[in-house]
Short mmCIF file of C-alpha atoms in Angstrom, two decimals:
data_model
loop_
_atom_site.label_atom_id
_atom_site.label_comp_id
_atom_site.label_asym_id
_atom_site.label_seq_id
_atom_site.Cartn_x
_atom_site.Cartn_y
_atom_site.Cartn_z
CA GLY A 1 10.32 -10.91 -8.58
CA ASN A 2 8.28 -8.93 -6.01
CA VAL A 3 5.49 -11.52 -6.18
CA ALA A 4 7.82 -14.48 -5.69
CA ILE A 5 9.83 -12.95 -2.83
CA THR A 6 6.74 -11.61 -1.06
CA ARG A 7 5.22 -15.09 -1.09
CA SER A 8 8.35 -17.00 -0.11
CA ARG A 9 10.17 -14.54 2.17
CA GLY A 10 7.65 -11.90 3.17
CA LEU A 11 9.18 -9.00 1.22
CA LEU A 12 7.68 -5.66 2.32
CA SER A 13 6.81 -4.78 -1.26
CA ASP A 14 5.19 -1.42 -2.02
CA TRP A 15 3.67 -2.91 -5.18
CA MET A 16 1.63 -5.74 -3.71
CA PRO A 17 -1.00 -3.88 -1.59
CA PRO A 18 -2.09 -1.51 -4.41
CA LEU A 19 -2.24 -4.32 -6.98
CA ALA A 20 -4.14 -6.58 -4.58
CA ALA A 21 -6.62 -3.80 -3.71
CA LEU A 22 -7.41 -3.42 -7.41
CA GLY A 23 -8.11 -7.15 -7.76
CA ALA A 24 -4.98 -8.19 -9.64
CA LYS A 25 -4.43 -11.83 -10.58
CA VAL A 26 -1.23 -13.76 -11.05
CA GLU A 27 -0.75 -16.23 -13.90
CA VAL A 28 1.44 -19.18 -13.02
CA ALA A 29 2.73 -22.22 -14.87
CA THR A 30 3.55 -25.40 -12.96
CA VAL A 31 6.23 -27.97 -13.70
CA THR A 32 3.56 -30.19 -15.24
CA GLY A 33 2.82 -27.53 -17.86
CA ASP A 34 -0.53 -26.41 -16.44
CA VAL A 35 -1.24 -22.65 -16.55
CA ALA A 36 -3.73 -21.08 -14.15
CA GLN A 37 -4.72 -17.70 -12.76
CA HIS A 38 -5.00 -17.01 -9.03
CA ASP A 39 -6.10 -14.03 -6.99
CA LEU A 40 -2.86 -12.17 -6.22
CA LEU A 41 -3.49 -11.67 -2.51
CA GLN A 42 -4.52 -15.30 -1.97
CA PHE A 43 -1.43 -16.44 -3.85
CA LEU A 44 0.84 -14.27 -1.70
CA GLN A 45 -0.70 -15.46 1.55
CA GLN A 46 -0.07 -19.15 0.86
CA ASP A 47 2.72 -20.71 2.92
CA THR A 48 3.36 -23.78 0.78
CA ASP A 49 6.39 -23.86 -1.50
CA PHE A 50 5.70 -22.78 -5.06
CA ASP A 51 7.35 -24.90 -7.72
CA GLY A 52 6.69 -23.22 -11.05
CA LEU A 53 6.96 -20.02 -13.07
CA ILE A 54 5.16 -16.74 -12.55
CA CYS A 55 4.22 -15.72 -16.09
CA ALA A 56 2.29 -12.49 -15.56
CA VAL A 57 0.47 -10.19 -13.17
CA LEU A 58 -2.90 -9.24 -14.66
CA LEU A 59 -4.57 -6.02 -13.58
CA PRO A 60 -8.23 -5.47 -14.51
CA VAL A 61 -9.07 -2.05 -15.92
CA PRO A 62 -10.79 -0.14 -13.07
CA LYS A 63 -14.31 1.10 -13.81
CA ALA A 64 -14.99 4.80 -14.12
CA ASN A 65 -16.61 4.97 -10.67
CA VAL A 66 -13.62 3.45 -8.85
CA VAL A 67 -11.63 5.75 -6.57
CA PHE A 68 -8.11 4.46 -5.91
CA ARG A 69 -5.22 5.67 -3.79
CA SER A 70 -1.99 4.10 -2.59
CA PHE A 71 -0.10 5.27 0.47
CA ARG A 72 3.14 4.55 2.30
CA VAL A 73 4.98 5.87 5.33
CA ALA A 74 8.68 5.27 5.85
CA LYS A 75 11.49 6.73 7.92
CA ARG A 76 12.91 8.39 4.80
CA SER A 77 11.34 9.48 1.52
CA ARG A 78 13.75 7.28 -0.45
CA ASN A 79 15.71 4.07 0.00
CA ALA A 80 13.73 2.95 3.04
CA SER A 81 11.32 0.08 3.56
CA ALA A 82 7.79 1.15 4.41
CA LEU A 83 6.62 1.17 8.01
CA VAL A 84 3.10 0.87 6.59
CA ASN A 85 1.95 0.76 2.98
CA ALA A 86 -1.56 0.40 1.61
CA GLY A 87 -3.87 0.23 -1.37
CA PHE A 88 -7.39 1.70 -1.06
CA ALA A 89 -10.03 1.16 -3.77
CA ALA A 90 -13.77 1.85 -3.63
CA SER A 91 -16.67 1.96 -6.07
CA VAL A 92 -18.73 5.10 -5.50
CA VAL A 93 -22.19 5.34 -7.09
CA ASP A 94 -24.46 8.37 -6.57
CA GLY A 95 -22.48 9.55 -3.58
CA LYS A 96 -22.43 6.15 -1.87
CA VAL A 97 -19.67 3.57 -1.41
CA VAL A 98 -21.00 0.30 -2.81
CA GLN A 99 -17.81 -1.75 -2.53
CA ALA A 100 -14.43 -1.27 -0.88
CA SER A 101 -11.12 -3.10 -1.04
CA ILE A 102 -8.33 -2.17 1.35
CA VAL A 103 -5.01 -4.03 1.60
CA LEU A 104 -2.17 -3.21 4.01
CA GLY A 105 1.45 -4.22 3.81
CA ALA A 106 4.33 -4.17 6.32
CA VAL A 107 1.93 -4.85 9.21
CA ASP A 108 2.31 -8.64 9.04
CA PRO A 109 4.67 -11.01 7.19
CA LYS A 110 2.27 -10.95 4.21
CA PRO A 111 -0.16 -8.29 2.90
CA VAL A 112 -3.62 -8.45 4.51
CA ARG A 113 -7.18 -7.34 3.77
CA MET A 114 -8.78 -4.91 6.19
CA LYS A 115 -12.11 -6.73 6.27
CA HIS A 116 -13.69 -4.90 9.20
CA LEU A 117 -12.78 -1.54 7.68
CA GLU A 118 -14.12 -2.59 4.27
CA ARG A 119 -17.49 -3.55 5.77
CA GLU A 120 -17.73 -0.28 7.70
CA LEU A 121 -16.83 1.76 4.63
CA SER A 122 -19.32 0.00 2.36
CA GLY A 123 -22.62 1.87 2.41
CA LEU A 124 -21.06 5.16 3.52
CA ARG A 125 -22.78 8.17 1.93
CA SER A 126 -21.59 11.70 1.37
CA GLN A 127 -24.54 12.85 3.51
CA ASP A 128 -23.14 10.88 6.45
CA LEU A 129 -19.91 12.87 6.28
CA GLN A 130 -21.74 16.15 5.93
CA ALA A 131 -23.89 15.35 8.96
CA ASN A 132 -21.11 14.24 11.31
CA ALA A 133 -17.68 13.62 9.79
CA ASN A 134 -15.99 13.06 13.15
CA LYS A 135 -18.48 10.32 14.06
CA VAL A 136 -17.85 8.60 10.72
CA LEU A 137 -14.09 8.76 11.21
CA SER A 138 -14.38 7.47 14.78
CA SER A 139 -16.37 4.43 13.60
CA LEU A 140 -13.87 3.71 10.84
CA THR A 141 -10.95 4.06 13.27
CA GLU A 142 -12.52 1.48 15.58
CA GLN A 143 -12.61 -0.97 12.68
CA VAL A 144 -8.97 -0.23 11.87
CA SER A 145 -8.07 -1.25 15.43
CA ALA A 146 -10.12 -4.44 15.10
CA ASP A 147 -8.32 -5.37 11.89
CA LEU A 148 -4.88 -4.69 13.37
CA LEU A 149 -5.48 -6.63 16.59
CA PRO A 150 -4.30 -10.07 15.34
CA LEU A 151 -1.41 -8.67 13.27
CA THR A 152 2.24 -8.30 14.28
CA CYS A 153 2.49 -4.54 13.55
CA GLY A 154 6.26 -4.33 13.83
CA PHE A 155 6.16 -0.53 14.04
CA GLY A 156 3.72 -0.72 16.98
CA ARG A 157 -0.03 -1.26 16.93
CA ASN A 158 -0.99 2.21 18.16
CA GLN A 159 1.40 3.94 15.78
CA THR A 160 0.16 1.81 12.90
CA ALA A 161 -3.48 2.57 13.73
CA HIS A 162 -2.66 6.28 13.76
CA ILE A 163 -1.01 6.06 10.33
CA VAL A 164 -3.85 4.05 8.78
CA SER A 165 -6.41 6.49 10.20
CA GLY A 166 -4.49 9.25 8.42
CA PHE A 167 -4.70 7.24 5.21
CA MET A 168 -8.44 6.97 5.81
CA VAL A 169 -8.85 10.75 6.06
CA LYS A 170 -6.98 11.18 2.77
CA PHE A 171 -9.14 8.53 1.10
CA LEU A 172 -12.42 9.97 2.38
CA THR A 173 -11.33 13.33 1.00
CA ALA A 174 -10.52 11.73 -2.36
CA MET A 175 -14.00 10.19 -2.54
CA PHE A 176 -16.10 13.02 -1.10
CA ALA A 177 -14.09 16.21 -1.40
CA GLU A 178 -17.12 18.49 -1.09
CA ALA A 179 -18.62 16.63 1.88
CA VAL A 180 -15.66 16.51 4.27
CA PRO A 181 -14.73 19.39 6.59
CA LYS A 182 -12.60 22.09 4.98
CA ASP A 183 -9.66 21.38 7.26
CA TRP A 184 -9.61 17.78 5.99
CA ARG A 185 -9.08 18.80 2.39
CA SER A 186 -5.44 19.67 2.92
CA ALA A 187 -4.95 16.10 4.18
CA GLU A 188 -5.07 14.71 0.66
CA TYR A 189 -1.87 16.63 -0.10
CA CYS A 190 1.25 16.65 2.02
CA LEU A 191 4.95 17.32 1.63
CA HIS A 192 5.56 13.62 1.03
CA ASP A 193 3.56 13.91 -2.22
CA MET A 194 5.91 16.51 -3.71
CA GLU A 195 8.16 15.68 -6.63
CA ARG A 196 11.78 15.71 -5.56
CA SER A 197 14.80 16.46 -7.71
CA THR A 198 18.08 16.14 -5.87
CA THR A 199 21.60 15.57 -7.06
CA ALA A 200 24.82 14.64 -5.34
CA LYS A 201 28.37 14.33 -6.59
CA GLN A 202 31.22 12.37 -5.08
CA CYS A 203 34.83 13.23 -5.80
CA PHE A 204 37.79 10.95 -5.21
CA PRO A 205 41.49 11.80 -5.47
CA PRO A 206 43.40 10.19 -8.33
CA PRO A 207 44.77 6.76 -7.35
CA THR A 208 48.41 6.60 -6.39
CA ASP A 209 50.68 4.87 -8.91
CA LEU A 210 52.22 1.95 -7.08
CA GLY A 211 54.18 0.64 -10.05
CA GLY A 212 51.87 -0.86 -12.63
CA ASP A 213 48.18 -1.20 -13.49
CA LEU A 214 47.61 -4.20 -11.25
CA ASN A 215 48.96 -2.37 -8.23
CA LYS A 216 46.72 0.70 -8.43
CA PRO A 217 44.13 0.90 -5.63
CA MET A 218 40.53 0.94 -6.88
CA THR A 219 38.30 3.81 -5.78
CA LYS A 220 34.86 2.99 -4.48
#
């Protein structure tokens, strides 16, 4: 359902960016009986009407060297559409990023790849962060702004860039925890990551008997 509505109506799905960042594929069957697999992000970004059946979403098993994180920011922790959501995935070999895949949602009608940011992140080494972490972050932030420039950014382009830069700090910390500054390490954890357990109870007075079952008011 999320796949179909995201493609046809631009649903701000929290599922699509993480799945797309991990290279998920969608299996579809057409009215002629043909079955084919398509890259999930490419399928979502198409504007033509889809006349068929979505049979499955296929997620490849990530390799051991893949670092993955998903993020979202919303006005409330629950029951609120994301202002920005994202999937970050990178292959890290011998302390170096060899490939990166970053997909944002809620910044345009359909999820989008952050191609400038991916290119800047690829080739990053832990030594680069140790030498000058602020310079690395500044370069990455510039690429975030370049990627956001043609997008609608309904929450505001500057605000969105600020949020995505925060995601970037958390992701850098996830990849190179020992190389980033100590004050960055707390960035990977925040109050929004905490498990919540809340309960609420509503009480209604007994309905008034108005003279028969069909005349009793129904409580909400």
